[in-house]
CSV table of C-alpha atoms in Angstrom, one decimal:
chain,number,residue,atom,x,y,z
X,1,MET,CA,80.3,82.0,104.7
X,2,THR,CA,82.0,80.3,107.6
X,3,ILE,CA,81.0,78.6,110.6
X,4,PRO,CA,83.6,80.6,113.1
X,5,THR,CA,85.8,78.3,115.4
X,6,ARG,CA,85.4,77.7,118.9
X,7,VAL,CA,87.2,80.2,121.1
X,8,SER,CA,87.0,80.9,125.2
X,9,ALA,CA,85.0,83.3,126.3
X,10,GLY,CA,86.1,86.8,126.0
X,11,VAL,CA,89.0,85.4,123.3
X,12,PHE,CA,88.8,86.2,119.8
X,13,ALA,CA,89.9,84.1,117.5
X,14,VAL,CA,90.3,84.3,113.1
X,15,SER,CA,87.4,81.9,111.9
X,16,PHE,CA,88.9,79.8,109.4
X,17,LEU,CA,87.0,76.9,108.8
X,18,MET,CA,88.8,73.5,109.4
X,19,SER,CA,88.6,70.5,107.7
X,20,VAL,CA,89.3,68.3,110.0
X,21,GLY,CA,86.6,68.6,113.2
X,22,GLN,CA,85.0,71.2,112.2
X,23,PRO,CA,82.9,72.8,114.8
X,24,ALA,CA,79.5,72.0,115.1
X,25,PRO,CA,76.6,74.3,113.4
X,26,LEU,CA,74.7,76.9,115.3
X,27,ARG,CA,71.4,77.4,116.1
X,28,ALA,CA,69.6,80.2,118.4
X,29,CYS,CA,72.4,82.2,120.1
X,30,ASP,CA,73.1,85.1,121.3
X,31,ILE,CA,74.9,87.7,119.2
X,32,VAL,CA,76.9,91.1,120.2
X,33,VAL,CA,78.4,93.3,117.6
X,34,ASP,CA,81.6,94.4,119.4
X,35,ASP,CA,82.7,96.4,116.5
X,36,PRO,CA,80.5,97.7,113.2
X,37,GLY,CA,83.5,98.2,111.4
X,38,ARG,CA,83.5,100.7,108.4
X,39,THR,CA,80.8,101.2,105.5
X,40,GLU,CA,82.7,100.3,102.1
X,41,LYS,CA,79.5,100.2,100.0
X,42,ALA,CA,75.7,101.3,100.4
X,43,LEU,CA,72.7,101.8,97.8
X,44,ALA,CA,69.6,103.0,98.5
X,45,ILE,CA,66.7,100.8,97.2
X,46,ARG,CA,62.6,101.1,96.7
X,47,CYS,CA,61.3,98.1,96.0
X,48,GLY,CA,57.5,97.4,96.2
X,49,GLY,CA,57.3,99.1,99.9
X,50,HIS,CA,60.4,98.1,100.9
X,51,ASP,CA,62.4,101.3,101.0
X,52,GLY,CA,65.8,101.5,102.6
X,53,THR,CA,69.6,101.2,102.3
X,54,ILE,CA,71.5,98.1,101.6
X,55,SER,CA,75.0,98.2,103.0
X,56,ILE,CA,78.2,96.4,103.0
X,57,SER,CA,80.8,97.0,106.0
X,58,SER,CA,84.3,95.4,106.8
X,59,GLY,CA,86.4,95.1,109.9
X,60,VAL,CA,83.5,93.7,111.4
X,61,ARG,CA,83.7,92.0,115.0
X,62,VAL,CA,81.1,90.0,116.2
X,63,THR,CA,80.9,87.5,119.4
X,64,GLU,CA,78.1,84.9,119.7
X,65,THR,CA,77.3,82.5,122.4
X,66,ALA,CA,75.1,79.2,121.4
X,67,ASN,CA,73.9,75.8,121.0
X,68,PRO,CA,75.6,73.4,118.9
X,69,THR,CA,72.9,71.8,116.5
X,70,ASN,CA,73.6,68.5,117.8
X,71,ALA,CA,73.7,69.5,121.7
X,72,GLY,CA,69.8,68.6,121.7
X,73,ASP,CA,67.7,70.5,124.6
X,74,ARG,CA,70.4,71.0,127.0
X,75,PRO,CA,70.8,74.5,127.8
X,76,ASP,CA,74.0,73.9,129.2
X,77,VAL,CA,75.8,73.3,126.3
X,78,ARG,CA,77.2,76.3,125.1
X,79,ILE,CA,80.0,77.5,123.1
X,80,THR,CA,81.2,81.0,122.4
X,81,VAL,CA,82.8,82.1,119.2
X,82,GLY,CA,83.7,85.0,117.4
X,83,TYR,CA,84.7,87.0,113.7
X,84,SER,CA,87.8,89.3,114.2
X,85,ASN,CA,87.7,89.6,110.4
X,86,GLY,CA,84.6,89.5,109.2
X,87,ILE,CA,81.9,91.4,107.1
X,88,SER,CA,78.7,92.7,107.2
X,89,VAL,CA,76.0,92.9,104.6
X,90,ALA,CA,72.8,94.6,105.5
X,91,TYR,CA,69.3,96.1,104.4
X,92,ASN,CA,67.9,99.0,107.0
X,93,GLY,CA,64.2,100.0,105.8
X,94,THR,CA,61.1,99.2,105.9
X,95,ARG,CA,59.3,95.8,106.0
X,96,CYS,CA,62.4,93.6,106.8
X,97,ALA,CA,60.2,90.6,108.3
X,98,GLU,CA,59.9,90.3,104.2
X,99,CYS,CA,63.1,90.1,103.7
X,100,LYS,CA,66.2,87.6,103.6
X,101,TRP,CA,69.2,87.0,102.1
X,102,LEU,CA,70.7,84.5,99.2
X,103,VAL,CA,74.5,84.4,98.6
X,104,PHE,CA,76.2,82.5,96.0
X,105,ALA,CA,80.0,81.8,96.1
X,106,TRP,CA,82.7,80.8,93.8
X,107,ARG,CA,86.0,79.9,94.6
X,108,GLU,CA,89.5,80.4,92.4
X,109,LEU,CA,93.0,78.6,93.6
X,110,PHE,CA,96.3,79.4,92.1
X,111,ALA,CA,99.6,78.0,93.5
X,112,THR,CA,102.9,79.5,93.0
X,113,TYR,CA,105.9,76.9,92.2
X,114,LYS,CA,109.5,77.2,92.2
X,115,GLY,CA,110.7,77.8,88.4
X,116,GLN,CA,106.9,77.9,87.4
X,117,GLY,CA,105.1,80.7,88.5
X,118,GLU,CA,101.5,80.7,89.3
X,119,VAL,CA,99.4,78.1,88.1
X,120,ARG,CA,95.6,77.9,88.4
X,121,GLN,CA,94.2,75.1,90.2
X,122,ALA,CA,91.3,72.4,89.7
X,123,GLY,CA,89.7,70.6,92.6
X,124,LEU,CA,87.4,71.3,95.2
X,125,ALA,CA,86.2,74.0,97.9
X,126,THR,CA,85.0,72.4,101.1
X,127,THR,CA,81.7,73.5,102.5
X,128,PRO,CA,79.4,72.5,105.7
X,129,ASN,CA,77.1,72.2,102.9
X,130,GLY,CA,78.8,70.1,100.3
X,131,SER,CA,81.5,70.7,98.1
X,132,TYR,CA,81.6,72.5,94.6
X,133,GLU,CA,84.4,72.7,91.8
X,134,LEU,CA,87.0,75.0,92.1
X,135,THR,CA,86.5,77.8,88.9
X,136,GLU,CA,89.0,77.5,85.9
X,137,ASN,CA,87.3,80.0,83.5
X,138,PRO,CA,86.4,82.8,85.6
X,139,ALA,CA,84.0,83.2,82.7
X,140,THR,CA,81.7,80.6,83.4
X,141,PRO,CA,82.4,80.4,87.4
X,142,ASN,CA,81.1,77.1,89.2
X,143,TYR,CA,78.4,78.8,91.4
X,144,HIS,CA,77.6,77.2,95.1
X,145,VAL,CA,74.5,78.5,96.9
X,146,ASP,CA,76.2,79.8,100.2
X,147,SER,CA,73.7,78.2,102.6
X,148,ALA,CA,74.5,75.9,106.0
X,149,SER,CA,71.4,74.5,105.8
X,150,SER,CA,70.5,71.2,103.0
X,151,LEU,CA,66.8,72.4,103.3
X,152,ASP,CA,66.8,76.1,103.0
X,153,PRO,CA,68.7,78.2,100.4
X,154,TYR,CA,68.8,81.4,102.4
X,155,TYR,CA,71.7,82.4,104.4
X,156,GLU,CA,69.7,82.6,107.5
X,157,ALA,CA,69.2,79.1,107.6
X,158,GLY,CA,71.4,76.4,109.5
X,159,GLY,CA,72.6,79.0,111.9
X,160,ASN,CA,74.6,81.1,109.8
X,161,THR,CA,75.4,84.4,111.7
X,162,ASN,CA,72.7,87.1,111.4
X,163,LEU,CA,71.2,89.9,113.4
X,164,ARG,CA,67.2,90.8,112.8
X,165,THR,CA,65.9,93.9,114.3
X,166,PRO,CA,62.4,95.4,113.5
X,167,THR,CA,63.9,97.9,111.0
X,168,SER,CA,67.4,95.8,109.3
X,169,THR,CA,68.2,92.5,108.6
X,170,THR,CA,71.7,91.7,108.6
X,171,ILE,CA,74.2,89.0,107.7
X,172,PHE,CA,78.1,88.7,108.5
X,173,ASP,CA,80.5,86.3,107.0
X,174,GLN,CA,84.2,85.8,107.4
X,175,PRO,CA,85.2,83.5,104.4
X,176,SER,CA,88.1,80.8,105.2
X,177,PRO,CA,90.5,79.7,102.5
X,178,ARG,CA,88.2,76.6,102.0
X,179,THR,CA,91.4,74.3,100.8
X,180,SER,CA,94.4,72.9,101.6
X,181,VAL,CA,95.4,72.0,97.8
X,182,ASP,CA,99.5,71.2,97.3
X,183,GLN,CA,100.2,72.5,101.0
X,184,LYS,CA,102.7,69.5,101.1
X,185,ASN,CA,104.2,70.1,97.6
X,186,PRO,CA,108.0,71.0,98.8
X,187,ASP,CA,108.0,73.3,95.1
X,188,THR,CA,105.0,75.3,96.4
X,189,SER,CA,106.1,78.6,97.2
X,190,GLU,CA,102.6,80.2,97.8
X,191,LEU,CA,98.8,79.5,97.4
X,192,ARG,CA,96.4,82.2,96.2
X,193,SER,CA,92.7,81.2,97.1
X,194,VAL,CA,90.0,83.8,96.0
X,195,GLY,CA,86.3,83.8,96.9
X,196,HIS,CA,83.7,85.7,95.3
X,197,TYR,CA,80.4,86.3,96.7
X,198,THR,CA,77.2,88.1,95.6
X,199,ALA,CA,74.7,88.6,98.1
X,200,TYR,CA,71.2,89.1,97.3
X,201,LEU,CA,68.3,90.8,99.4
X,202,VAL,CA,65.0,89.1,98.4
X,203,CYS,CA,61.9,90.7,99.6
X,204,SER,CA,58.4,88.8,99.8
X,205,GLY,CA,59.7,86.3,96.7
X,206,LYS,CA,61.3,89.7,94.6
X,207,ILE,CA,65.1,90.1,94.5
X,208,CYS,CA,65.3,94.1,95.3
X,209,GLY,CA,68.8,94.7,95.0
X,210,LYS,CA,72.6,92.7,95.9
X,211,ALA,CA,75.9,93.7,97.5
X,212,PHE,CA,79.6,91.4,96.1
X,213,TYR,CA,82.2,91.0,97.9
X,214,ALA,CA,85.4,89.1,97.3
X,215,VAL,CA,88.4,87.7,99.9
X,216,THR,CA,91.7,86.7,99.0
X,217,HIS,CA,93.9,84.6,101.4
X,218,ARG,CA,97.3,83.8,100.8
X,219,TRP,CA,99.0,80.6,102.2
X,220,THR,CA,103.1,80.4,102.6
X,221,PRO,CA,105.2,77.6,103.6
X,222,SER,CA,107.6,77.9,106.6
X,223,ALA,CA,109.5,75.2,109.2
X,224,ALA,CA,106.1,75.0,111.2
X,225,GLY,CA,104.4,73.9,107.7
X,226,GLY,CA,102.8,77.1,106.6
X,227,SER,CA,99.7,79.2,107.2
X,228,TRP,CA,96.8,81.0,105.4
X,229,GLY,CA,97.4,85.0,106.2
X,230,SER,CA,94.2,87.1,107.2
X,231,GLY,CA,91.7,87.7,104.4
X,232,VAL,CA,92.0,90.7,102.2
X,233,TYR,CA,88.7,92.0,101.0
X,234,GLN,CA,87.4,93.9,98.0
X,235,PHE,CA,84.0,95.4,97.5
X,236,PRO,CA,82.3,96.3,94.2
X,237,GLU,CA,79.6,98.6,93.9
X,238,PRO,CA,76.1,97.2,94.9
X,239,GLN,CA,73.3,97.2,92.2
X,240,ALA,CA,69.5,97.3,92.4
X,241,PRO,CA,67.4,95.4,91.9
X,242,GLY,CA,69.3,92.7,90.4
X,243,THR,CA,68.9,89.4,88.6
X,244,LEU,CA,70.6,86.0,89.0
X,245,SER,CA,72.8,85.0,86.2
X,246,LYS,CA,72.5,81.8,84.3
X,247,GLY,CA,75.2,79.9,86.3
X,248,GLU,CA,73.6,81.0,89.7
X,249,ARG,CA,69.8,79.8,88.2
X,250,ALA,CA,71.6,76.4,87.7
X,251,ALA,CA,73.4,75.8,91.1
X,252,PHE,CA,70.3,77.1,93.1
X,253,ALA,CA,67.8,74.5,90.6
X,254,SER,CA,70.5,71.7,91.9
X,255,GLN,CA,71.1,72.4,95.1
X,256,TYR,CA,67.5,73.1,96.1
X,257,ALA,CA,65.4,71.8,93.9
X,258,GLY,CA,61.8,71.9,95.7
X,259,HIS,CA,62.0,75.6,96.5
X,260,ALA,CA,60.9,78.7,93.8
X,261,LEU,CA,63.7,80.8,92.2
X,262,PRO,CA,63.3,84.5,93.6
X,263,ARG,CA,62.2,86.8,90.8
């Protein structure tokens, strides 16, 4: 998950989450899907009366006009934000009002040093809802529930960009690199940040399917201090129905102890 950067009306910006001066989380808003992108993967599901299709798309562009959560009841306080290289994960089908998305993330970071090659990094990945450890062993990822709310584990809570209709529920994302480790080290010639995401469709408390996406960002130095390139996505095949892994269950219980695990 990322909260988009503030932009002027009618202007798109790559929505990397900044480590300093983060925009306020968003609440009730107007969302316009300027470009739905292209469907990368799709899977038909039948799940206790929830019958339809899970799909994931890339190249999505979205404009969102909203109130920051810290604006109180002032309707005049509005900001416009945008995704210019986003993805969407959607369920189109029956009984959508009973469905929502539960997303888990884990992240790897690699630094390439002059004369040493690429070295896996330890440290923290930062999010609007706390930090979590970078994964050093991909066989045992350090999972984090990707919700902007500290009270509700589901992606739609806390202002994450989502769109619900009578026949669909869609979430949008444009992950950021999440770290600034070793950007000031003069021997760093490249950073490679890889975020891994699993989005579970949960309907009436039951997991009906899951979609996957991974995104790689590369940082290179420059006279101006260096910069991150746009994310490059990968999309493994979705699955149905799907179950939480041991690590995902532990992350859920740690972050949201008062909530029941989906079954």
